[in-house]
């Protein structure tokens, strides 16, 4: 016997923690005033709905798999981030700041998808007229693209079952409403409900659905974690709106690796793929000045070069300012402490800034040595030569520790015409003799070795 009851629940809008009780501070993420009331229809049953006698579990070797089917998007960068194309029946969340280019990306791939597939693009944000104008600008003229402006998610889901498109795009989840949830569009309960409906829609019709989601000021998707574990893949579109390039990153992917990134450039006719991001990121870098250095980080299987800038300027008043953009603030402080205690460079009365050019975030420890070099170069006003690539993790005693994929990084540096490479000494064994002929390798044991080699 089962009966339906209406229950009140409280859900944290920041982390998705839910509880039957209201809290001023979320017990999970410790944010204040984030618990929001939602009504859930709860099916209170006295026991299991299926008898245990009806259940079976299958031995894994007897489960047959047909080859998972993927659609290519015509954009190699996007396909790679997706793990080799769009998997049928999957729910893919595309997140990013408003105006970063999410709608542009989705509309743009419609031209290629439309060659073979029927695409339904549902917008709750723009009128059909606006979408048509944008499509023209993006050279999307396929007759297989169908535009619908609608916010009622249940109606959309019914329409999808009836129209049977091959792929659906929902722009954006924040504008969708389900009348089963009693709150305004964009609230946690609405987003949760709408995503649930879309998930069923994707699985029942075995079609992929893209969901656009805007992120809030902290860089999380509104109602973030709830969405993340409901969907199959979460892609984030990052980058500075002022700058032309955008990075697409997978935060979760049930059908591929989360290490891959895709790089795009926003132009007059939409997004263009950037096949050689390193060249773009370091182009236009100033030559012969102090306080800049080129780092090499791995983004998935690709080495990417990025310009790291450091500035040390005398503090005028009070405590020195410390600021890091594109690099972890605490890690910068740690590096400064290492430089002070282990290498004898003092930043105590210096405002210190670190900036990674191009809106890139360097979260791999291999960038440590580049940050250290940029800072010391600025402090001593001595130039790091601009034909050098640097990478290596810096430890607390000033040692330079080995990193993964050393050979790949060095060969990329050689390929792009750099003359020298600072690498951790322990990585020297990874470098083939052939490669050593192409580029000069400077193996360092300690940060001081790097300073001696480059700054004097
Ligand atoms: P959009 O895709 O609307 O962003 P989102 O859906 O993530 O909110 O991107 C809009 C921005 O991109 C807008 O600022 C204008 C710019 N843009 C171009 O520079 N070139 C183009 O061809 C298009 C379509 C947009
Ligand atoms: Mg948009």
mmCIF file with all atom_site columns, N, CA, C and O in Angstrom, residues 384-405:
data_model
loop_
_atom_site.group_PDB
_atom_site.id
_atom_site.type_symbol
_atom_site.label_atom_id
_atom_site.label_alt_id
_atom_site.label_comp_id
_atom_site.label_asym_id
_atom_site.label_entity_id
_atom_site.label_seq_id
_atom_site.pdbx_PDB_ins_code
_atom_site.Cartn_x
_atom_site.Cartn_y
_atom_site.Cartn_z
_atom_site.occupancy
_atom_site.B_iso_or_equiv
_atom_site.pdbx_formal_charge
_atom_site.auth_seq_id
_atom_site.auth_comp_id
_atom_site.auth_asym_id
_atom_site.auth_atom_id
_atom_site.pdbx_PDB_model_num
ATOM 1  N N  . UNK A 1 384 ? 64.171 37.036 -17.895 1.00 0.00 ? 384 UNK A N  1
ATOM 2  C CA . UNK A 1 384 ? 64.262 35.611 -18.224 1.00 0.00 ? 384 UNK A CA 1
ATOM 3  C C  . UNK A 1 384 ? 64.302 35.553 -19.754 1.00 0.00 ? 384 UNK A C  1
ATOM 4  O O  . UNK A 1 384 ? 63.407 36.089 -20.403 1.00 0.00 ? 384 UNK A O  1
ATOM 5  N N  . UNK A 1 385 ? 65.338 34.936 -20.338 1.00 0.00 ? 385 UNK A N  1
ATOM 6  C CA . UNK A 1 385 ? 65.426 34.923 -21.807 1.00 0.00 ? 385 UNK A CA 1
ATOM 7  C C  . UNK A 1 385 ? 64.144 34.384 -22.432 1.00 0.00 ? 385 UNK A C  1
ATOM 8  O O  . UNK A 1 385 ? 63.507 33.499 -21.859 1.00 0.00 ? 385 UNK A O  1
ATOM 9  N N  . UNK A 1 386 ? 63.758 34.933 -23.596 1.00 0.00 ? 386 UNK A N  1
ATOM 10 C CA . UNK A 1 386 ? 62.437 34.539 -24.092 1.00 0.00 ? 386 UNK A CA 1
ATOM 11 C C  . UNK A 1 386 ? 62.432 33.304 -24.994 1.00 0.00 ? 386 UNK A C  1
ATOM 12 O O  . UNK A 1 386 ? 61.411 32.960 -25.549 1.00 0.00 ? 386 UNK A O  1
ATOM 13 N N  . UNK A 1 387 ? 63.594 32.623 -25.046 1.00 0.00 ? 387 UNK A N  1
ATOM 14 C CA . UNK A 1 387 ? 63.589 31.364 -25.791 1.00 0.00 ? 387 UNK A CA 1
ATOM 15 C C  . UNK A 1 387 ? 63.563 30.164 -24.844 1.00 0.00 ? 387 UNK A C  1
ATOM 16 O O  . UNK A 1 387 ? 63.930 29.061 -25.209 1.00 0.00 ? 387 UNK A O  1
ATOM 17 N N  . UNK A 1 388 ? 63.110 30.392 -23.606 1.00 0.00 ? 388 UNK A N  1
ATOM 18 C CA . UNK A 1 388 ? 63.145 29.322 -22.604 1.00 0.00 ? 388 UNK A CA 1
ATOM 19 C C  . UNK A 1 388 ? 61.734 28.915 -22.182 1.00 0.00 ? 388 UNK A C  1
ATOM 20 O O  . UNK A 1 388 ? 60.871 29.754 -21.964 1.00 0.00 ? 388 UNK A O  1
ATOM 21 N N  . UNK A 1 389 ? 61.552 27.608 -22.069 1.00 0.00 ? 389 UNK A N  1
ATOM 22 C CA . UNK A 1 389 ? 60.322 27.056 -21.507 1.00 0.00 ? 389 UNK A CA 1
ATOM 23 C C  . UNK A 1 389 ? 60.669 26.476 -20.139 1.00 0.00 ? 389 UNK A C  1
ATOM 24 O O  . UNK A 1 389 ? 61.733 25.887 -19.987 1.00 0.00 ? 389 UNK A O  1
ATOM 25 N N  . UNK A 1 390 ? 59.796 26.664 -19.157 1.00 0.00 ? 390 UNK A N  1
ATOM 26 C CA . UNK A 1 390 ? 60.128 26.164 -17.820 1.00 0.00 ? 390 UNK A CA 1
ATOM 27 C C  . UNK A 1 390 ? 58.974 25.346 -17.257 1.00 0.00 ? 390 UNK A C  1
ATOM 28 O O  . UNK A 1 390 ? 57.821 25.673 -17.472 1.00 0.00 ? 390 UNK A O  1
ATOM 29 N N  . UNK A 1 391 ? 59.323 24.298 -16.564 1.00 0.00 ? 391 UNK A N  1
ATOM 30 C CA . UNK A 1 391 ? 58.312 23.585 -15.783 1.00 0.00 ? 391 UNK A CA 1
ATOM 31 C C  . UNK A 1 391 ? 58.958 22.782 -14.674 1.00 0.00 ? 391 UNK A C  1
ATOM 32 O O  . UNK A 1 391 ? 60.112 22.372 -14.792 1.00 0.00 ? 391 UNK A O  1
ATOM 33 N N  . UNK A 1 392 ? 58.272 22.572 -13.593 1.00 0.00 ? 392 UNK A N  1
ATOM 34 C CA . UNK A 1 392 ? 58.781 21.818 -12.452 1.00 0.00 ? 392 UNK A CA 1
ATOM 35 C C  . UNK A 1 392 ? 58.019 22.219 -11.200 1.00 0.00 ? 392 UNK A C  1
ATOM 36 O O  . UNK A 1 392 ? 57.674 23.384 -11.027 1.00 0.00 ? 392 UNK A O  1
ATOM 37 N N  . UNK A 1 393 ? 57.746 21.240 -10.362 1.00 0.00 ? 393 UNK A N  1
ATOM 38 C CA . UNK A 1 393 ? 57.054 21.533 -9.116  1.00 0.00 ? 393 UNK A CA 1
ATOM 39 C C  . UNK A 1 393 ? 58.083 21.956 -8.078  1.00 0.00 ? 393 UNK A C  1
ATOM 40 O O  . UNK A 1 393 ? 59.156 21.372 -7.996  1.00 0.00 ? 393 UNK A O  1
ATOM 41 N N  . UNK A 1 394 ? 57.766 22.987 -7.294  1.00 0.00 ? 394 UNK A N  1
ATOM 42 C CA . UNK A 1 394 ? 58.708 23.435 -6.272  1.00 0.00 ? 394 UNK A CA 1
ATOM 43 C C  . UNK A 1 394 ? 58.230 22.937 -4.906  1.00 0.00 ? 394 UNK A C  1
ATOM 44 O O  . UNK A 1 394 ? 57.076 23.128 -4.529  1.00 0.00 ? 394 UNK A O  1
ATOM 45 N N  . UNK A 1 395 ? 59.131 22.267 -4.179  1.00 0.00 ? 395 UNK A N  1
ATOM 46 C CA . UNK A 1 395 ? 58.799 21.757 -2.851  1.00 0.00 ? 395 UNK A CA 1
ATOM 47 C C  . UNK A 1 395 ? 59.167 22.763 -1.777  1.00 0.00 ? 395 UNK A C  1
ATOM 48 O O  . UNK A 1 395 ? 59.759 23.811 -2.057  1.00 0.00 ? 395 UNK A O  1
ATOM 49 N N  . UNK A 1 396 ? 58.838 22.438 -0.539  1.00 0.00 ? 396 UNK A N  1
ATOM 50 C CA . UNK A 1 396 ? 59.026 23.407 0.544   1.00 0.00 ? 396 UNK A CA 1
ATOM 51 C C  . UNK A 1 396 ? 60.491 23.658 0.892   1.00 0.00 ? 396 UNK A C  1
ATOM 52 O O  . UNK A 1 396 ? 60.818 24.644 1.540   1.00 0.00 ? 396 UNK A O  1
ATOM 53 N N  . UNK A 1 397 ? 61.381 22.767 0.501   1.00 0.00 ? 397 UNK A N  1
ATOM 54 C CA . UNK A 1 397 ? 62.788 23.048 0.784   1.00 0.00 ? 397 UNK A CA 1
ATOM 55 C C  . UNK A 1 397 ? 63.489 23.637 -0.443  1.00 0.00 ? 397 UNK A C  1
ATOM 56 O O  . UNK A 1 397 ? 64.712 23.674 -0.519  1.00 0.00 ? 397 UNK A O  1
ATOM 57 N N  . UNK A 1 398 ? 62.699 24.037 -1.405  1.00 0.00 ? 398 UNK A N  1
ATOM 58 C CA . UNK A 1 398 ? 63.272 24.695 -2.573  1.00 0.00 ? 398 UNK A CA 1
ATOM 59 C C  . UNK A 1 398 ? 63.686 23.736 -3.671  1.00 0.00 ? 398 UNK A C  1
ATOM 60 O O  . UNK A 1 398 ? 64.229 24.146 -4.692  1.00 0.00 ? 398 UNK A O  1
ATOM 61 N N  . UNK A 1 399 ? 63.400 22.443 -3.450  1.00 0.00 ? 399 UNK A N  1
ATOM 62 C CA . UNK A 1 399 ? 63.793 21.462 -4.481  1.00 0.00 ? 399 UNK A CA 1
ATOM 63 C C  . UNK A 1 399 ? 62.819 21.524 -5.653  1.00 0.00 ? 399 UNK A C  1
ATOM 64 O O  . UNK A 1 399 ? 61.662 21.890 -5.491  1.00 0.00 ? 399 UNK A O  1
ATOM 65 N N  . UNK A 1 400 ? 63.332 21.179 -6.838  1.00 0.00 ? 400 UNK A N  1
ATOM 66 C CA . UNK A 1 400 ? 62.450 21.126 -8.009  1.00 0.00 ? 400 UNK A CA 1
ATOM 67 C C  . UNK A 1 400 ? 62.134 19.666 -8.267  1.00 0.00 ? 400 UNK A C  1
ATOM 68 O O  . UNK A 1 400 ? 63.029 18.851 -8.506  1.00 0.00 ? 400 UNK A O  1
ATOM 69 N N  . UNK A 1 401 ? 60.865 19.329 -8.194  1.00 0.00 ? 401 UNK A N  1
ATOM 70 C CA . UNK A 1 401 ? 60.449 17.924 -8.249  1.00 0.00 ? 401 UNK A CA 1
ATOM 71 C C  . UNK A 1 401 ? 59.978 17.543 -9.641  1.00 0.00 ? 401 UNK A C  1
ATOM 72 O O  . UNK A 1 401 ? 59.505 18.386 -10.399 1.00 0.00 ? 401 UNK A O  1
ATOM 73 N N  . UNK A 1 402 ? 60.079 16.243 -9.908  1.00 0.00 ? 402 UNK A N  1
ATOM 74 C CA . UNK A 1 402 ? 59.754 15.788 -11.262 1.00 0.00 ? 402 UNK A CA 1
ATOM 75 C C  . UNK A 1 402 ? 58.261 15.921 -11.552 1.00 0.00 ? 402 UNK A C  1
ATOM 76 O O  . UNK A 1 402 ? 57.433 15.970 -10.642 1.00 0.00 ? 402 UNK A O  1
ATOM 77 N N  . UNK A 1 403 ? 57.941 15.987 -12.826 1.00 0.00 ? 403 UNK A N  1
ATOM 78 C CA . UNK A 1 403 ? 56.544 16.126 -13.253 1.00 0.00 ? 403 UNK A CA 1
ATOM 79 C C  . UNK A 1 403 ? 56.241 15.031 -14.273 1.00 0.00 ? 403 UNK A C  1
ATOM 80 O O  . UNK A 1 403 ? 57.153 14.387 -14.788 1.00 0.00 ? 403 UNK A O  1
ATOM 81 N N  . UNK A 1 404 ? 54.959 14.844 -14.571 1.00 0.00 ? 404 UNK A N  1
ATOM 82 C CA . UNK A 1 404 ? 54.587 13.823 -15.564 1.00 0.00 ? 404 UNK A CA 1
ATOM 83 C C  . UNK A 1 404 ? 54.754 14.376 -16.979 1.00 0.00 ? 404 UNK A C  1
ATOM 84 O O  . UNK A 1 404 ? 54.857 15.585 -17.183 1.00 0.00 ? 404 UNK A O  1
ATOM 85 N N  . UNK A 1 405 ? 54.777 13.484 -17.926 1.00 0.00 ? 405 UNK A N  1
ATOM 86 C CA . UNK A 1 405 ? 54.795 13.830 -19.365 1.00 0.00 ? 405 UNK A CA 1
ATOM 87 C C  . UNK A 1 405 ? 55.929 14.784 -19.737 1.00 0.00 ? 405 UNK A C  1
ATOM 88 O O  . UNK A 1 405 ? 55.727 15.713 -20.533 1.00 0.00 ? 405 UNK A O  1
#
